[in-house]
Amino acid sequence: MGRSIDTAVGSVPVDHFEPARLTHRVFLGPKFLFAFFNPNDELHDTSRAIAEFAREGDLPYRQFIVNEHALDEAATRLKKRASLRYAELLFRAVDESGLFRFERVSDGAFKQARERFVEWDNNDASFTDFVITCHMNELGVNHIATYDSHYQLFDVVAIPHIDLG
């Protein structure tokens, strides 16, 4: 089974993230970023486990992708619910770390998200969720690290597999 890390939600083994099925790029959702950069969040250790497993080669991730919509939501949440200092750490990591890659949302992905958001009105997904999934599709990234169950509505693989409901 491999290594595991003890977290607030239990022991998280490397296999929990399904390394055999993952690609080298993973998108980071806003709630995941919030937990990753907020050491007081109950899911902080779980979020950091992915980075540790990737750094040590236990997971195939070599690049954590974020866009302006994920950063906007995560930084705002960090400032309002935790500390502006944590939002600053988020921005610094995206700017300086080789693990994070910032990708700007194209006009085409934004337009597609806007159209899908208006047409697909029978769900609770946010506009940010639509933008991120359309952007992921455009980039050819099909895995997202998130604690937002709305991503289950889309054709993406959400990790880690933690049921918060």
Short mmCIF file of C-alpha atoms in Angstrom, two decimals:
data_model
loop_
_atom_site.label_atom_id
_atom_site.label_comp_id
_atom_site.label_asym_id
_atom_site.label_seq_id
_atom_site.Cartn_x
_atom_site.Cartn_y
_atom_site.Cartn_z
CA MET A 1 0.00 0.00 0.00
CA GLY A 2 2.87 2.43 0.60
CA ARG A 3 3.30 5.38 2.91
CA SER A 4 0.54 7.25 4.67
CA ILE A 5 0.23 10.55 6.53
CA ASP A 6 -2.00 11.08 9.57
CA THR A 7 -4.45 13.96 9.09
CA ALA A 8 -7.50 15.41 10.84
CA VAL A 9 -9.74 13.23 8.67
CA GLY A 10 -7.74 10.05 9.26
CA SER A 11 -4.72 8.34 7.77
CA VAL A 12 -4.21 9.25 4.11
CA PRO A 13 -2.18 6.68 2.13
CA VAL A 14 -0.50 7.57 -1.16
CA ASP A 15 -2.84 5.09 -2.89
CA HIS A 16 -5.76 7.31 -1.83
CA PHE A 17 -4.81 9.62 -4.70
CA GLU A 18 -4.82 6.79 -7.29
CA PRO A 19 -1.30 7.30 -8.71
CA ALA A 20 -1.79 4.68 -11.43
CA ARG A 21 -4.56 6.75 -13.08
CA LEU A 22 -3.18 10.27 -12.65
CA THR A 23 -1.42 12.49 -15.14
CA HIS A 24 1.53 14.74 -14.38
CA ARG A 25 -0.61 17.90 -14.14
CA VAL A 26 -3.37 18.60 -11.64
CA PHE A 27 -5.50 21.69 -11.31
CA LEU A 28 -5.89 23.14 -7.80
CA GLY A 29 -9.36 24.31 -6.86
CA PRO A 30 -10.03 27.28 -4.55
CA LYS A 31 -11.11 25.24 -1.51
CA PHE A 32 -8.03 23.05 -1.86
CA LEU A 33 -5.79 26.14 -2.08
CA PHE A 34 -7.47 27.59 1.01
CA ALA A 35 -6.74 24.44 3.01
CA PHE A 36 -3.23 24.13 1.57
CA PHE A 37 -2.22 27.66 2.64
CA ASN A 38 -4.20 27.86 5.89
CA PRO A 39 -2.34 25.85 8.55
CA ASN A 40 -5.37 26.11 10.84
CA ASP A 41 -7.74 24.40 8.40
CA GLU A 42 -8.71 20.82 9.31
CA LEU A 43 -7.79 19.67 5.77
CA HIS A 44 -4.41 21.44 5.69
CA ASP A 45 -2.40 18.26 6.35
CA THR A 46 -4.37 16.35 3.73
CA SER A 47 -3.66 19.09 1.19
CA ARG A 48 0.01 19.19 2.06
CA ALA A 49 0.17 15.39 1.74
CA ILE A 50 -0.36 15.67 -2.01
CA ALA A 51 2.60 18.05 -2.33
CA GLU A 52 4.78 15.82 -0.18
CA PHE A 53 3.84 12.68 -2.11
CA ALA A 54 4.48 14.50 -5.42
CA ARG A 55 7.82 15.91 -4.24
CA GLU A 56 8.99 12.45 -3.17
CA GLY A 57 7.87 10.83 -6.43
CA ASP A 58 5.04 8.77 -4.90
CA LEU A 59 2.53 10.61 -7.08
CA PRO A 60 3.06 11.46 -10.74
CA TYR A 61 2.18 15.15 -10.30
CA ARG A 62 4.91 17.47 -11.45
CA GLN A 63 2.84 20.60 -11.92
CA PHE A 64 0.05 22.20 -9.89
CA ILE A 65 -2.00 24.45 -12.16
CA VAL A 66 -3.98 27.47 -10.97
CA ASN A 67 -5.78 30.26 -12.80
CA GLU A 68 -6.90 33.74 -11.82
CA HIS A 69 -10.37 32.54 -10.81
CA ALA A 70 -9.02 29.92 -8.40
CA LEU A 71 -6.51 32.44 -7.01
CA ASP A 72 -9.17 35.13 -6.62
CA GLU A 73 -11.51 32.89 -4.66
CA ALA A 74 -8.78 31.27 -2.54
CA ALA A 75 -6.98 34.54 -1.71
CA THR A 76 -10.24 36.28 -0.79
CA ARG A 77 -11.26 33.37 1.44
CA LEU A 78 -7.80 33.30 3.07
CA LYS A 79 -7.91 37.06 3.76
CA LYS A 80 -11.46 37.02 5.16
CA ARG A 81 -11.45 33.71 7.06
CA ALA A 82 -7.82 33.22 8.05
CA SER A 83 -5.08 35.80 7.44
CA LEU A 84 -3.90 38.13 4.70
CA ARG A 85 -0.43 36.69 5.38
CA TYR A 86 -1.64 33.29 4.11
CA ALA A 87 -2.96 34.92 0.93
CA GLU A 88 0.46 36.50 0.45
CA LEU A 89 2.07 33.07 0.82
CA LEU A 90 -0.28 31.73 -1.85
CA PHE A 91 0.73 34.48 -4.30
CA ARG A 92 4.43 34.03 -3.53
CA ALA A 93 4.22 30.27 -4.07
CA VAL A 94 2.53 30.72 -7.44
CA ASP A 95 5.12 33.32 -8.47
CA GLU A 96 8.24 31.59 -7.17
CA SER A 97 7.67 27.84 -6.87
CA GLY A 98 8.45 25.56 -9.78
CA LEU A 99 5.67 23.25 -8.61
CA PHE A 100 2.91 25.80 -9.27
CA ARG A 101 2.05 26.97 -12.76
CA PHE A 102 -0.20 29.94 -13.37
CA GLU A 103 -2.34 29.67 -16.51
CA ARG A 104 -4.52 32.59 -17.56
CA VAL A 105 -8.05 31.72 -18.71
CA SER A 106 -8.44 32.29 -22.44
CA ASP A 107 -11.32 34.26 -23.91
CA GLY A 108 -12.62 31.04 -25.48
CA ALA A 109 -12.69 29.10 -22.20
CA PHE A 110 -14.34 32.04 -20.44
CA LYS A 111 -16.99 32.36 -23.14
CA GLN A 112 -17.69 28.61 -23.03
CA ALA A 113 -18.00 28.74 -19.23
CA ARG A 114 -20.41 31.67 -19.43
CA GLU A 115 -22.59 29.86 -21.97
CA ARG A 116 -22.59 26.58 -20.02
CA PHE A 117 -23.30 28.38 -16.73
CA VAL A 118 -26.41 30.07 -18.18
CA GLU A 119 -27.64 27.02 -20.12
CA TRP A 120 -27.07 24.46 -17.38
CA ASP A 121 -29.14 25.99 -14.62
CA ASN A 122 -30.24 22.87 -12.73
CA ASN A 123 -27.21 22.66 -10.39
CA ASP A 124 -25.53 24.61 -7.61
CA ALA A 125 -22.08 24.88 -9.21
CA SER A 126 -20.56 28.36 -9.10
CA PHE A 127 -19.43 30.32 -12.11
CA THR A 128 -15.87 29.73 -10.91
CA ASP A 129 -16.50 25.97 -11.10
CA PHE A 130 -17.59 26.33 -14.73
CA VAL A 131 -14.61 28.53 -15.62
CA ILE A 132 -12.16 26.13 -14.03
CA THR A 133 -13.61 23.04 -15.73
CA CYS A 134 -13.75 24.72 -19.15
CA HIS A 135 -10.19 25.90 -18.66
CA MET A 136 -9.10 22.40 -17.61
CA ASN A 137 -10.70 20.98 -20.75
CA GLU A 138 -8.88 23.51 -22.92
CA LEU A 139 -5.54 22.67 -21.24
CA GLY A 140 -6.14 18.92 -21.43
CA VAL A 141 -6.03 18.56 -17.63
CA ASN A 142 -8.62 16.17 -16.24
CA HIS A 143 -7.67 15.98 -12.54
CA ILE A 144 -8.52 18.61 -9.93
CA ALA A 145 -7.54 18.71 -6.28
CA THR A 146 -10.62 20.03 -4.51
CA TYR A 147 -12.93 19.69 -1.54
CA ASP A 148 -15.85 21.04 -3.57
CA SER A 149 -18.38 18.35 -4.42
CA HIS A 150 -19.73 20.42 -7.33
CA TYR A 151 -16.86 19.20 -9.52
CA GLN A 152 -18.50 15.77 -9.52
CA LEU A 153 -21.04 17.28 -11.96
CA PHE A 154 -18.34 17.77 -14.58
CA ASP A 155 -16.26 15.38 -16.63
CA VAL A 156 -13.19 15.67 -14.38
CA VAL A 157 -11.54 13.48 -11.75
CA ALA A 158 -11.70 15.12 -8.33
CA ILE A 159 -9.07 14.19 -5.73
CA PRO A 160 -8.63 13.57 -2.88
CA HIS A 161 -11.60 11.29 -2.38
CA ILE A 162 -12.88 12.76 0.87
CA ASP A 163 -16.59 12.86 1.53
CA LEU A 164 -17.28 16.11 3.37
CA GLY A 165 -21.05 15.76 3.10
#
